[in-house]
PDB file of C-alpha atoms and ligand atoms in Angstrom:
ATOM      1  CA  MET A   1      70.039  84.050  57.710  1.00 96.00           C
ATOM      2  CA  ASP A   2      71.269  80.753  55.668  1.00 97.00           C
ATOM      3  CA  PHE A   3      70.077  77.436  55.796  1.00 98.00           C
ATOM      4  CA  THR A   4      72.281  75.788  53.384  1.00 97.00           C
ATOM      5  CA  GLY A   5      73.148  72.509  54.294  1.00 95.00           C
ATOM      6  CA  GLU A   6      70.321  72.252  56.547  1.00 96.00           C
ATOM      7  CA  VAL A   7      67.356  69.744  56.539  1.00 96.00           C
ATOM      8  CA  ALA A   8      64.086  71.126  58.155  1.00 98.00           C
ATOM      9  CA  LEU A   9      61.119  68.961  59.197  1.00 98.00           C
ATOM     10  CA  ILE A  10      57.879  71.008  59.512  1.00 98.00           C
ATOM     11  CA  THR A  11      54.549  69.340  60.773  1.00 98.00           C
ATOM     12  CA  GLY A  12      51.326  70.843  59.625  1.00 98.00           C
ATOM     13  CA  ALA A  13      53.284  72.297  56.548  1.00 98.00           C
ATOM     14  CA  GLY A  14      50.451  71.878  53.817  1.00 98.00           C
ATOM     15  CA  ARG A  15      49.090  75.411  54.732  1.00 98.00           C
ATOM     16  CA  GLY A  16      48.814  78.447  56.974  1.00 98.00           C
ATOM     17  CA  ILE A  17      51.922  78.938  59.142  1.00 98.00           C
ATOM     18  CA  GLY A  18      53.477  75.654  58.373  1.00 98.00           C
ATOM     19  CA  LEU A  19      53.712  76.285  54.936  1.00 98.00           C
ATOM     20  CA  ALA A  20      54.878  79.842  55.288  1.00 98.00           C
ATOM     21  CA  VAL A  21      57.833  78.177  57.167  1.00 98.00           C
ATOM     22  CA  ALA A  22      58.630  75.762  54.632  1.00 98.00           C
ATOM     23  CA  GLU A  23      58.621  78.491  51.871  1.00 98.00           C
ATOM     24  CA  LYS A  24      60.935  80.639  54.194  1.00 98.00           C
ATOM     25  CA  MET A  25      63.373  77.956  54.835  1.00 98.00           C
ATOM     26  CA  GLY A  26      63.216  76.476  51.499  1.00 98.00           C
ATOM     27  CA  ASN A  27      64.050  80.052  50.216  1.00 98.00           C
ATOM     28  CA  LEU A  28      67.081  80.379  52.608  1.00 98.00           C
ATOM     29  CA  GLY A  29      68.468  77.172  51.193  1.00 98.00           C
ATOM     30  CA  ALA A  30      67.306  74.277  53.332  1.00 98.00           C
ATOM     31  CA  ALA A  31      65.992  70.860  52.219  1.00 98.00           C
ATOM     32  CA  VAL A  32      62.429  71.228  53.551  1.00 98.00           C
ATOM     33  CA  VAL A  33      60.012  68.187  54.654  1.00 98.00           C
ATOM     34  CA  LEU A  34      56.457  69.053  54.593  1.00 98.00           C
ATOM     35  CA  ALA A  35      54.680  66.729  56.705  1.00 98.00           C
ATOM     36  CA  ASP A  36      50.969  66.861  56.866  1.00 98.00           C
ATOM     37  CA  GLN A  37      48.089  64.742  57.478  1.00 98.00           C
ATOM     38  CA  ASP A  38      46.582  66.317  54.374  1.00 98.00           C
ATOM     39  CA  LEU A  39      49.017  64.966  51.672  1.00 98.00           C
ATOM     40  CA  PRO A  40      47.863  66.733  48.546  1.00 98.00           C
ATOM     41  CA  THR A  41      48.053  70.136  50.299  1.00 98.00           C
ATOM     42  CA  ALA A  42      51.935  69.303  51.163  1.00 98.00           C
ATOM     43  CA  GLU A  43      52.862  68.055  47.879  1.00 98.00           C
ATOM     44  CA  ALA A  44      51.343  71.196  46.092  1.00 98.00           C
ATOM     45  CA  GLY A  45      53.756  73.180  48.891  1.00 98.00           C
ATOM     46  CA  ALA A  46      56.602  71.149  48.118  1.00 98.00           C
ATOM     47  CA  LEU A  47      56.205  71.571  44.305  1.00 98.00           C
ATOM     48  CA  ALA A  48      55.969  75.325  44.764  1.00 98.00           C
ATOM     49  CA  ILE A  49      59.203  75.428  46.585  1.00 98.00           C
ATOM     50  CA  GLU A  50      60.996  73.233  44.135  1.00 98.00           C
ATOM     51  CA  GLY A  51      59.528  75.591  41.332  1.00 98.00           C
ATOM     52  CA  ALA A  52      61.208  78.447  43.152  1.00 97.00           C
ATOM     53  CA  GLY A  53      64.375  76.638  42.883  1.00 97.00           C
ATOM     54  CA  GLY A  54      64.433  74.930  46.275  1.00 98.00           C
ATOM     55  CA  ARG A  55      64.467  71.284  47.529  1.00 98.00           C
ATOM     56  CA  ALA A  56      61.564  70.042  49.408  1.00 98.00           C
ATOM     57  CA  MET A  57      59.382  66.898  49.517  1.00 98.00           C
ATOM     58  CA  ALA A  58      56.156  65.990  51.150  1.00 98.00           C
ATOM     59  CA  LEU A  59      55.247  63.427  53.309  1.00 98.00           C
ATOM     60  CA  ALA A  60      51.949  62.144  54.879  1.00 98.00           C
ATOM     61  CA  MET A  61      51.942  62.054  58.881  1.00 98.00           C
ATOM     62  CA  ASP A  62      49.704  61.867  61.621  1.00 98.00           C
ATOM     63  CA  VAL A  63      51.530  63.812  64.363  1.00 98.00           C
ATOM     64  CA  ARG A  64      49.569  61.857  67.045  1.00 98.00           C
ATOM     65  CA  ARG A  65      51.712  58.447  65.953  1.00 98.00           C
ATOM     66  CA  ALA A  66      54.886  57.491  67.247  1.00 98.00           C
ATOM     67  CA  ASP A  67      55.195  55.319  64.401  1.00 98.00           C
ATOM     68  CA  ASP A  68      54.724  58.100  61.655  1.00 98.00           C
ATOM     69  CA  TRP A  69      57.301  60.139  63.569  1.00 98.00           C
ATOM     70  CA  GLN A  70      59.801  57.288  63.073  1.00 97.00           C
ATOM     71  CA  ALA A  71      59.116  56.655  59.536  1.00 98.00           C
ATOM     72  CA  VAL A  72      59.147  60.460  58.478  1.00 98.00           C
ATOM     73  CA  VAL A  73      62.350  61.126  60.193  1.00 97.00           C
ATOM     74  CA  GLU A  74      63.951  57.822  58.631  1.00 96.00           C
ATOM     75  CA  GLU A  75      62.786  59.099  55.377  1.00 97.00           C
ATOM     76  CA  ALA A  76      64.011  62.655  55.572  1.00 96.00           C
ATOM     77  CA  VAL A  77      67.554  61.441  56.600  1.00 94.00           C
ATOM     78  CA  ARG A  78      67.613  59.034  53.769  1.00 96.00           C
ATOM     79  CA  ARG A  79      66.445  61.601  51.235  1.00 97.00           C
ATOM     80  CA  TYR A  80      68.550  64.653  52.544  1.00 96.00           C
ATOM     81  CA  GLY A  81      70.759  63.385  55.131  1.00 93.00           C
ATOM     82  CA  PRO A  82      71.021  64.363  58.859  1.00 93.00           C
ATOM     83  CA  LEU A  83      67.912  66.176  60.236  1.00 96.00           C
ATOM     84  CA  THR A  84      69.050  69.562  61.775  1.00 97.00           C
ATOM     85  CA  VAL A  85      65.625  71.527  62.411  1.00 98.00           C
ATOM     86  CA  LEU A  86      62.440  70.447  63.586  1.00 98.00           C
ATOM     87  CA  VAL A  87      59.238  72.956  63.841  1.00 98.00           C
ATOM     88  CA  ASN A  88      56.473  71.468  65.643  1.00 98.00           C
ATOM     89  CA  ASN A  89      53.477  73.339  64.103  1.00 98.00           C
ATOM     90  CA  ALA A  90      50.599  71.045  63.141  1.00 98.00           C
ATOM     91  CA  GLY A  91      47.300  72.002  65.138  1.00 97.00           C
ATOM     92  CA  PHE A  92      43.810  72.264  65.214  1.00 94.00           C
ATOM     93  CA  ASP A  93      40.958  73.367  67.812  1.00 93.00           C
ATOM     94  CA  ARG A  94      37.926  72.097  69.603  1.00 93.00           C
ATOM     95  CA  PRO A  95      36.499  75.328  71.149  1.00 93.00           C
ATOM     96  CA  GLY A  96      34.833  74.977  74.634  1.00 95.00           C
ATOM     97  CA  GLY A  97      34.985  76.787  78.287  1.00 97.00           C
ATOM     98  CA  VAL A  98      36.281  74.938  81.081  1.00 97.00           C
ATOM     99  CA  ALA A  99      32.843  74.267  82.723  1.00 96.00           C
ATOM    100  CA  GLY A 100      31.302  72.447  80.037  1.00 95.00           C
ATOM    101  CA  LEU A 101      34.530  70.899  78.410  1.00 95.00           C
ATOM    102  CA  GLY A 102      34.297  67.306  77.505  1.00 96.00           C
ATOM    103  CA  LEU A 103      37.244  65.025  78.447  1.00 97.00           C
ATOM    104  CA  ASP A 104      37.271  63.701  74.922  1.00 97.00           C
ATOM    105  CA  ASP A 105      37.415  67.038  73.467  1.00 97.00           C
ATOM    106  CA  PHE A 106      40.111  68.148  76.045  1.00 98.00           C
ATOM    107  CA  GLU A 107      42.249  64.964  75.482  1.00 98.00           C
ATOM    108  CA  ALA A 108      41.796  65.351  71.642  1.00 98.00           C
ATOM    109  CA  VAL A 109      43.425  68.868  71.686  1.00 98.00           C
ATOM    110  CA  LEU A 110      46.170  67.781  74.062  1.00 98.00           C
ATOM    111  CA  GLU A 111      46.929  64.811  72.088  1.00 98.00           C
ATOM    112  CA  VAL A 112      47.578  66.892  68.789  1.00 98.00           C
ATOM    113  CA  HIS A 113      49.577  69.904  70.231  1.00 98.00           C
ATOM    114  CA  LEU A 114      51.103  68.540  73.231  1.00 98.00           C
ATOM    115  CA  THR A 115      51.579  64.788  73.044  1.00 98.00           C
ATOM    116  CA  SER A 116      52.639  65.152  69.522  1.00 98.00           C
ATOM    117  CA  CYS A 117      55.318  67.858  70.703  1.00 98.00           C
ATOM    118  CA  LEU A 118      56.679  65.377  73.100  1.00 98.00           C
ATOM    119  CA  LEU A 119      56.684  62.514  70.261  1.00 98.00           C
ATOM    120  CA  GLY A 120      58.357  64.849  67.840  1.00 98.00           C
ATOM    121  CA  MET A 121      61.289  65.769  70.210  1.00 97.00           C
ATOM    122  CA  GLN A 122      61.511  62.305  71.498  1.00 97.00           C
ATOM    123  CA  THR A 123      62.348  61.313  67.867  1.00 97.00           C
ATOM    124  CA  VAL A 124      64.723  63.976  66.788  1.00 97.00           C
ATOM    125  CA  LEU A 125      66.519  64.764  70.086  1.00 90.00           C
ATOM    126  CA  PRO A 126      68.682  61.376  69.923  1.00 88.00           C
ATOM    127  CA  VAL A 127      69.663  62.250  66.344  1.00 88.00           C
ATOM    128  CA  PHE A 128      70.382  65.958  67.094  1.00 93.00           C
ATOM    129  CA  ALA A 129      72.586  65.091  70.119  1.00 86.00           C
ATOM    130  CA  GLN A 130      74.540  62.392  68.222  1.00 84.00           C
ATOM    131  CA  ALA A 131      75.073  65.220  65.773  1.00 85.00           C
ATOM    132  CA  GLY A 132      76.120  67.637  68.477  1.00 86.00           C
ATOM    133  CA  GLN A 133      73.720  70.288  66.960  1.00 93.00           C
ATOM    134  CA  GLY A 134      69.860  70.867  65.818  1.00 97.00           C
ATOM    135  CA  ALA A 135      67.213  73.439  66.587  1.00 98.00           C
ATOM    136  CA  ILE A 136      63.517  72.962  67.669  1.00 98.00           C
ATOM    137  CA  VAL A 137      60.980  75.533  67.221  1.00 98.00           C
ATOM    138  CA  ASN A 138      57.612  74.610  68.748  1.00 98.00           C
ATOM    139  CA  VAL A 139      54.464  76.678  67.909  1.00 98.00           C
ATOM    140  CA  SER A 140      52.318  77.557  70.767  1.00 98.00           C
ATOM    141  CA  SER A 141      50.001  80.525  70.795  1.00 98.00           C
ATOM    142  CA  ILE A 142      49.869  83.907  72.952  1.00 98.00           C
ATOM    143  CA  TYR A 143      46.839  81.876  74.689  1.00 97.00           C
ATOM    144  CA  ALA A 144      49.568  80.015  76.712  1.00 98.00           C
ATOM    145  CA  LYS A 145      50.158  83.459  78.460  1.00 97.00           C
ATOM    146  CA  ILE A 146      46.760  84.906  78.521  1.00 96.00           C
ATOM    147  CA  GLY A 147      43.950  81.836  78.382  1.00 97.00           C
ATOM    148  CA  GLY A 148      41.596  82.386  75.913  1.00 95.00           C
ATOM    149  CA  GLN A 149      37.680  82.388  76.678  1.00 93.00           C
ATOM    150  CA  GLY A 150      36.053  79.349  75.184  1.00 94.00           C
ATOM    151  CA  GLU A 151      39.780  77.899  74.410  1.00 96.00           C
ATOM    152  CA  ALA A 152      40.269  76.050  77.705  1.00 97.00           C
ATOM    153  CA  ALA A 153      41.800  72.762  76.070  1.00 98.00           C
ATOM    154  CA  TYR A 154      43.944  74.822  73.367  1.00 98.00           C
ATOM    155  CA  SER A 155      45.057  77.475  75.955  1.00 98.00           C
ATOM    156  CA  ALA A 156      46.162  74.385  78.341  1.00 98.00           C
ATOM    157  CA  ALA A 157      47.864  72.712  75.455  1.00 98.00           C
ATOM    158  CA  LYS A 158      49.703  75.850  74.342  1.00 98.00           C
ATOM    159  CA  ALA A 159      50.757  76.379  77.871  1.00 98.00           C
ATOM    160  CA  GLY A 160      51.940  72.877  78.107  1.00 98.00           C
ATOM    161  CA  MET A 161      54.058  73.151  74.942  1.00 98.00           C
ATOM    162  CA  VAL A 162      56.091  76.175  76.681  1.00 98.00           C
ATOM    163  CA  GLY A 163      57.014  74.079  79.695  1.00 98.00           C
ATOM    164  CA  LEU A 164      58.034  71.115  77.187  1.00 98.00           C
ATOM    165  CA  THR A 165      60.186  73.568  75.472  1.00 98.00           C
ATOM    166  CA  LYS A 166      61.862  74.898  78.339  1.00 98.00           C
ATOM    167  CA  SER A 167      62.543  71.629  79.866  1.00 98.00           C
ATOM    168  CA  ALA A 168      64.005  70.316  76.728  1.00 97.00           C
ATOM    169  CA  ALA A 169      65.903  73.488  76.383  1.00 98.00           C
ATOM    170  CA  ARG A 170      67.611  73.050  79.876  1.00 98.00           C
ATOM    171  CA  GLU A 171      68.026  69.216  79.333  1.00 96.00           C
ATOM    172  CA  MET A 172      69.919  69.569  75.700  1.00 95.00           C
ATOM    173  CA  ALA A 173      71.534  72.827  75.725  1.00 96.00           C
ATOM    174  CA  HIS A 174      75.085  71.092  77.070  1.00 94.00           C
ATOM    175  CA  GLN A 175      74.741  68.850  73.901  1.00 94.00           C
ATOM    176  CA  GLY A 176      74.308  71.844  71.194  1.00 95.00           C
ATOM    177  CA  VAL A 177      70.734  71.548  70.897  1.00 97.00           C
ATOM    178  CA  ARG A 178      68.449  74.690  70.951  1.00 98.00           C
ATOM    179  CA  VAL A 179      64.773  74.362  71.838  1.00 98.00           C
ATOM    180  CA  ASN A 180      62.581  77.480  71.589  1.00 98.00           C
ATOM    181  CA  CYS A 181      58.738  78.486  71.021  1.00 98.00           C
ATOM    182  CA  VAL A 182      56.812  81.242  69.525  1.00 98.00           C
ATOM    183  CA  LEU A 183      53.402  82.347  70.697  1.00 98.00           C
ATOM    184  CA  PRO A 184      51.475  83.855  67.499  1.00 98.00           C
ATOM    185  CA  GLY A 185      48.530  86.089  68.056  1.00 97.00           C
ATOM    186  CA  LEU A 186      45.691  86.146  65.453  1.00 96.00           C
ATOM    187  CA  THR A 187      47.169  85.074  62.198  1.00 97.00           C
ATOM    188  CA  ASP A 188      45.586  85.160  58.849  1.00 97.00           C
ATOM    189  CA  THR A 189      45.476  81.513  57.791  1.00 97.00           C
ATOM    190  CA  PRO A 190      42.764  78.996  56.362  1.00 94.00           C
ATOM    191  CA  ALA A 191      41.928  78.055  60.003  1.00 92.00           C
ATOM    192  CA  ILE A 192      41.027  81.426  61.186  1.00 93.00           C
ATOM    193  CA  ARG A 193      39.391  81.917  57.815  1.00 92.00           C
ATOM    194  CA  ALA A 194      37.205  79.117  58.060  1.00 90.00           C
ATOM    195  CA  LEU A 195      36.319  78.951  61.554  1.00 86.00           C
ATOM    196  CA  MET A 196      36.251  82.077  63.207  1.00 89.00           C
ATOM    197  CA  SER A 197      33.334  84.455  62.893  1.00 90.00           C
ATOM    198  CA  GLU A 198      33.788  88.174  61.975  1.00 92.00           C
ATOM    199  CA  LYS A 199      32.514  89.320  65.350  1.00 92.00           C
ATOM    200  CA  ILE A 200      35.048  87.140  67.439  1.00 92.00           C
ATOM    201  CA  LYS A 201      37.660  88.383  64.949  1.00 93.00           C
ATOM    202  CA  ALA A 202      36.497  91.898  65.487  1.00 94.00           C
ATOM    203  CA  LYS A 203      36.794  91.540  69.386  1.00 93.00           C
ATOM    204  CA  LEU A 204      40.450  89.840  69.293  1.00 94.00           C
ATOM    205  CA  LEU A 205      41.646  92.711  66.999  1.00 95.00           C
ATOM    206  CA  ALA A 206      40.261  95.339  69.513  1.00 95.00           C
ATOM    207  CA  GLU A 207      42.443  93.658  71.937  1.00 94.00           C
ATOM    208  CA  THR A 208      45.552  93.739  69.868  1.00 96.00           C
ATOM    209  CA  PRO A 209      47.203  97.180  69.782  1.00 96.00           C
ATOM    210  CA  MET A 210      48.456  96.555  66.025  1.00 97.00           C
ATOM    211  CA  ARG A 211      44.591  96.194  65.379  1.00 96.00           C
ATOM    212  CA  ARG A 212      45.262  93.644  62.594  1.00 97.00           C
ATOM    213  CA  MET A 213      45.905  89.875  62.145  1.00 97.00           C
ATOM    214  CA  ALA A 214      49.629  88.697  61.357  1.00 98.00           C
ATOM    215  CA  GLN A 215      50.203  87.302  57.852  1.00 98.00           C
ATOM    216  CA  PRO A 216      51.604  83.915  58.132  1.00 98.00           C
ATOM    217  CA  GLY A 217      55.009  84.854  56.732  1.00 98.00           C
ATOM    218  CA  GLU A 218      55.550  87.175  59.913  1.00 98.00           C
ATOM    219  CA  ILE A 219      55.314  84.347  62.027  1.00 98.00           C
ATOM    220  CA  ALA A 220      57.430  82.105  59.946  1.00 98.00           C
ATOM    221  CA  ASN A 221      60.126  84.897  60.040  1.00 98.00           C
ATOM    222  CA  VAL A 222      60.493  84.578  63.792  1.00 98.00           C
ATOM    223  CA  ILE A 223      60.572  80.630  63.441  1.00 99.00           C
ATOM    224  CA  ALA A 224      63.202  80.793  61.027  1.00 98.00           C
ATOM    225  CA  PHE A 225      65.219  83.155  63.006  1.00 98.00           C
ATOM    226  CA  LEU A 226      64.955  81.060  66.100  1.00 98.00           C
ATOM    227  CA  ALA A 227      65.911  77.934  64.044  1.00 98.00           C
ATOM    228  CA  SER A 228      68.727  79.339  62.311  1.00 98.00           C
ATOM    229  CA  SER A 229      72.278  80.173  63.587  1.00 97.00           C
ATOM    230  CA  GLU A 230      71.821  83.820  63.946  1.00 98.00           C
ATOM    231  CA  ALA A 231      69.775  82.759  67.134  1.00 98.00           C
ATOM    232  CA  SER A 232      72.921  80.672  68.148  1.00 98.00           C
ATOM    233  CA  PHE A 233      72.613  81.940  71.863  1.00 98.00           C
ATOM    234  CA  VAL A 234      68.902  81.757  72.360  1.00 98.00           C
ATOM    235  CA  THR A 235      67.342  78.695  73.987  1.00 98.00           C
ATOM    236  CA  GLY A 236      64.223  78.204  76.156  1.00 98.00           C
ATOM    237  CA  ALA A 237      62.685  81.299  74.840  1.00 98.00           C
ATOM    238  CA  ALA A 238      58.850  81.901  74.350  1.00 98.00           C
ATOM    239  CA  TRP A 239      58.839  84.547  71.765  1.00 98.00           C
ATOM    240  CA  GLU A 240      55.502  86.395  71.190  1.00 98.00           C
ATOM    241  CA  VAL A 241      54.501  87.501  67.854  1.00 98.00           C
ATOM    242  CA  SER A 242      51.201  88.923  68.541  1.00 97.00           C
ATOM    243  CA  GLY A 243      51.234  92.571  67.320  1.00 97.00           C
ATOM    244  CA  GLY A 244      51.302  93.657  71.017  1.00 97.00           C
ATOM    245  CA  TRP A 245      48.346  91.391  72.242  1.00 95.00           C
ATOM    246  CA  ASN A 246      50.070  90.453  75.330  1.00 90.00           C
ATOM    247  CA  MET A 247      53.001  92.724  76.873  1.00 87.00           C
TER     248      MET A 247
HETATM  249  N1  LIG B 301      46.244  81.156  63.073  1.00 85.17           N
HETATM  250  C1  LIG B 301      46.287  81.796  64.147  1.00 85.17           C
HETATM  251  O1  LIG B 301      45.783  82.632  64.715  1.00 85.17           O
HETATM  252  C2  LIG B 301      47.163  81.075  65.299  1.00 85.17           C
HETATM  253  C3  LIG B 301      47.455  81.717  66.438  1.00 85.17           C
HETATM  254  C4  LIG B 301      48.394  80.968  67.302  1.00 85.17           C
HETATM  255  C5  LIG B 301      48.858  79.963  67.051  1.00 85.17           C
HETATM  256  N2  LIG B 301      48.820  78.924  66.239  1.00 85.17           N
HETATM  257  C6  LIG B 301      48.985  77.932  65.833  1.00 85.17           C
HETATM  258  O2  LIG B 301      49.821  77.626  64.804  1.00 85.17           O
HETATM  259  C7  LIG B 301      49.893  76.469  64.062  1.00 85.17           C
HETATM  260  C8  LIG B 301      49.400  76.408  62.644  1.00 85.17           C
HETATM  261  O3  LIG B 301      48.080  77.122  62.480  1.00 85.17           O
HETATM  262  P1  LIG B 301      47.517  77.456  61.446  1.00 85.17           P
HETATM  263  O4  LIG B 301      46.467  78.786  61.830  1.00 85.17           O
HETATM  264  O5  LIG B 301      48.389  77.695  60.336  1.00 85.17           O
HETATM  265  O6  LIG B 301      46.363  76.160  61.155  1.00 85.17           O
HETATM  266  P2  LIG B 301      45.843  75.690  59.739  1.00 85.17           P
HETATM  267  O7  LIG B 301      44.795  74.766  60.177  1.00 85.17           O
HETATM  268  O8  LIG B 301      45.794  76.581  58.654  1.00 85.17           O
HETATM  269  O9  LIG B 301      47.024  74.585  59.486  1.00 85.17           O
HETATM  270  C9  LIG B 301      47.098  73.327  60.212  1.00 85.17           C
HETATM  271  C10 LIG B 301      47.936  72.133  59.356  1.00 85.17           C
HETATM  272  O10 LIG B 301      48.160  71.214  60.333  1.00 85.17           O
HETATM  273  C11 LIG B 301      47.531  69.871  59.836  1.00 85.17           C
HETATM  274  N3  LIG B 301      47.238  69.009  60.904  1.00 85.17           N
HETATM  275  C12 LIG B 301      46.380  69.115  61.726  1.00 85.17           C
HETATM  276  N4  LIG B 301      46.396  68.098  62.684  1.00 85.17           N
HETATM  277  C13 LIG B 301      47.358  67.182  62.247  1.00 85.17           C
HETATM  278  C14 LIG B 301      47.843  65.912  62.468  1.00 85.17           C
HETATM  279  N5  LIG B 301      47.347  65.321  63.709  1.00 85.17           N
HETATM  280  N6  LIG B 301      48.761  65.356  61.877  1.00 85.17           N
HETATM  281  C15 LIG B 301      49.450  66.095  60.921  1.00 85.17           C
HETATM  282  N7  LIG B 301      49.040  67.240  60.494  1.00 85.17           N
HETATM  283  C16 LIG B 301      47.946  67.801  60.954  1.00 85.17           C
HETATM  284  C17 LIG B 301      46.475  70.580  58.897  1.00 85.17           C
HETATM  285  O11 LIG B 301      46.110  69.444  57.644  1.00 85.17           O
HETATM  286  C18 LIG B 301      46.896  71.723  58.450  1.00 85.17           C
HETATM  287  O12 LIG B 301      47.668  71.599  57.232  1.00 85.17           O
HETATM  288  C19 LIG B 301      48.809  75.499  64.974  1.00 85.17           C
HETATM  289  O13 LIG B 301      49.661  74.815  65.932  1.00 85.17           O
HETATM  290  C20 LIG B 301      48.122  76.703  65.758  1.00 85.17           C
HETATM  291  O14 LIG B 301      47.584  76.275  67.158  1.00 85.17           O
HETATM  292  C21 LIG B 301      47.737  79.681  65.153  1.00 85.17           C
END
């Protein structure tokens, strides 16, 4: 894979999977824009990439806000030239089962994962279409396919991202723009370390044939591949990276 001359915007890039994607693409020659609501973490990530010889900058953004999308894309283009890659990765969770889920919690989760994904695509697709090229990778979850007990809003949002990905892929293919998504299984990130009990982790790993979590870099490898020209005939794919959790 070679990202020389590419400009990649990655949301939620301050830590976890997003940071691993930024590092991977930065190492492969892309100028990377690390966007996160937590600016100091994104700045630390950008510094590390630059320290390793790459080109990177950090920008504060809330993926729920259309004006933030506009500002971040404008700044990325001003600094590095036309954007060629978008990775919609920012996320969070509010667990809850279908029966007891509050509408506020449901809508909050949908907004961060699904609405933001739409906003991001609406912002960059005209730019990509005009250039006649571009690749988007949306970070969904294996729960999009199998559902998660006590994860109703999250599973619905992640399934919505798959539908959005496939619709955009159909609409944009003739303009040289590819849109794919990845469906990670349990991945060893700060979110999982902070929020998931050892008991639930053990239960999920028992359902995972490879019996371990992914490292963020293992998810980033697939995201980078789908965004790269090596995947030039891949669009509308929902690629599971789950250690066999769902087959
Ligand atoms: N870790 C897993 O097991 C796992 C599995 C499947 C899918 N995913 C998905 O992968 C993505 C990354 O997950 P992670 O585990 O690395 O999470 P993480 O919590 O470690 O990192 C998420 C990043 O997103 C940022 N963020 C959150 N809300 C934001 C907002 N509104 N605007 C801008 N930035 C925001 C956070 O500040 C953080 O830096 C998420 O979409 C998550 O749903 C994770």
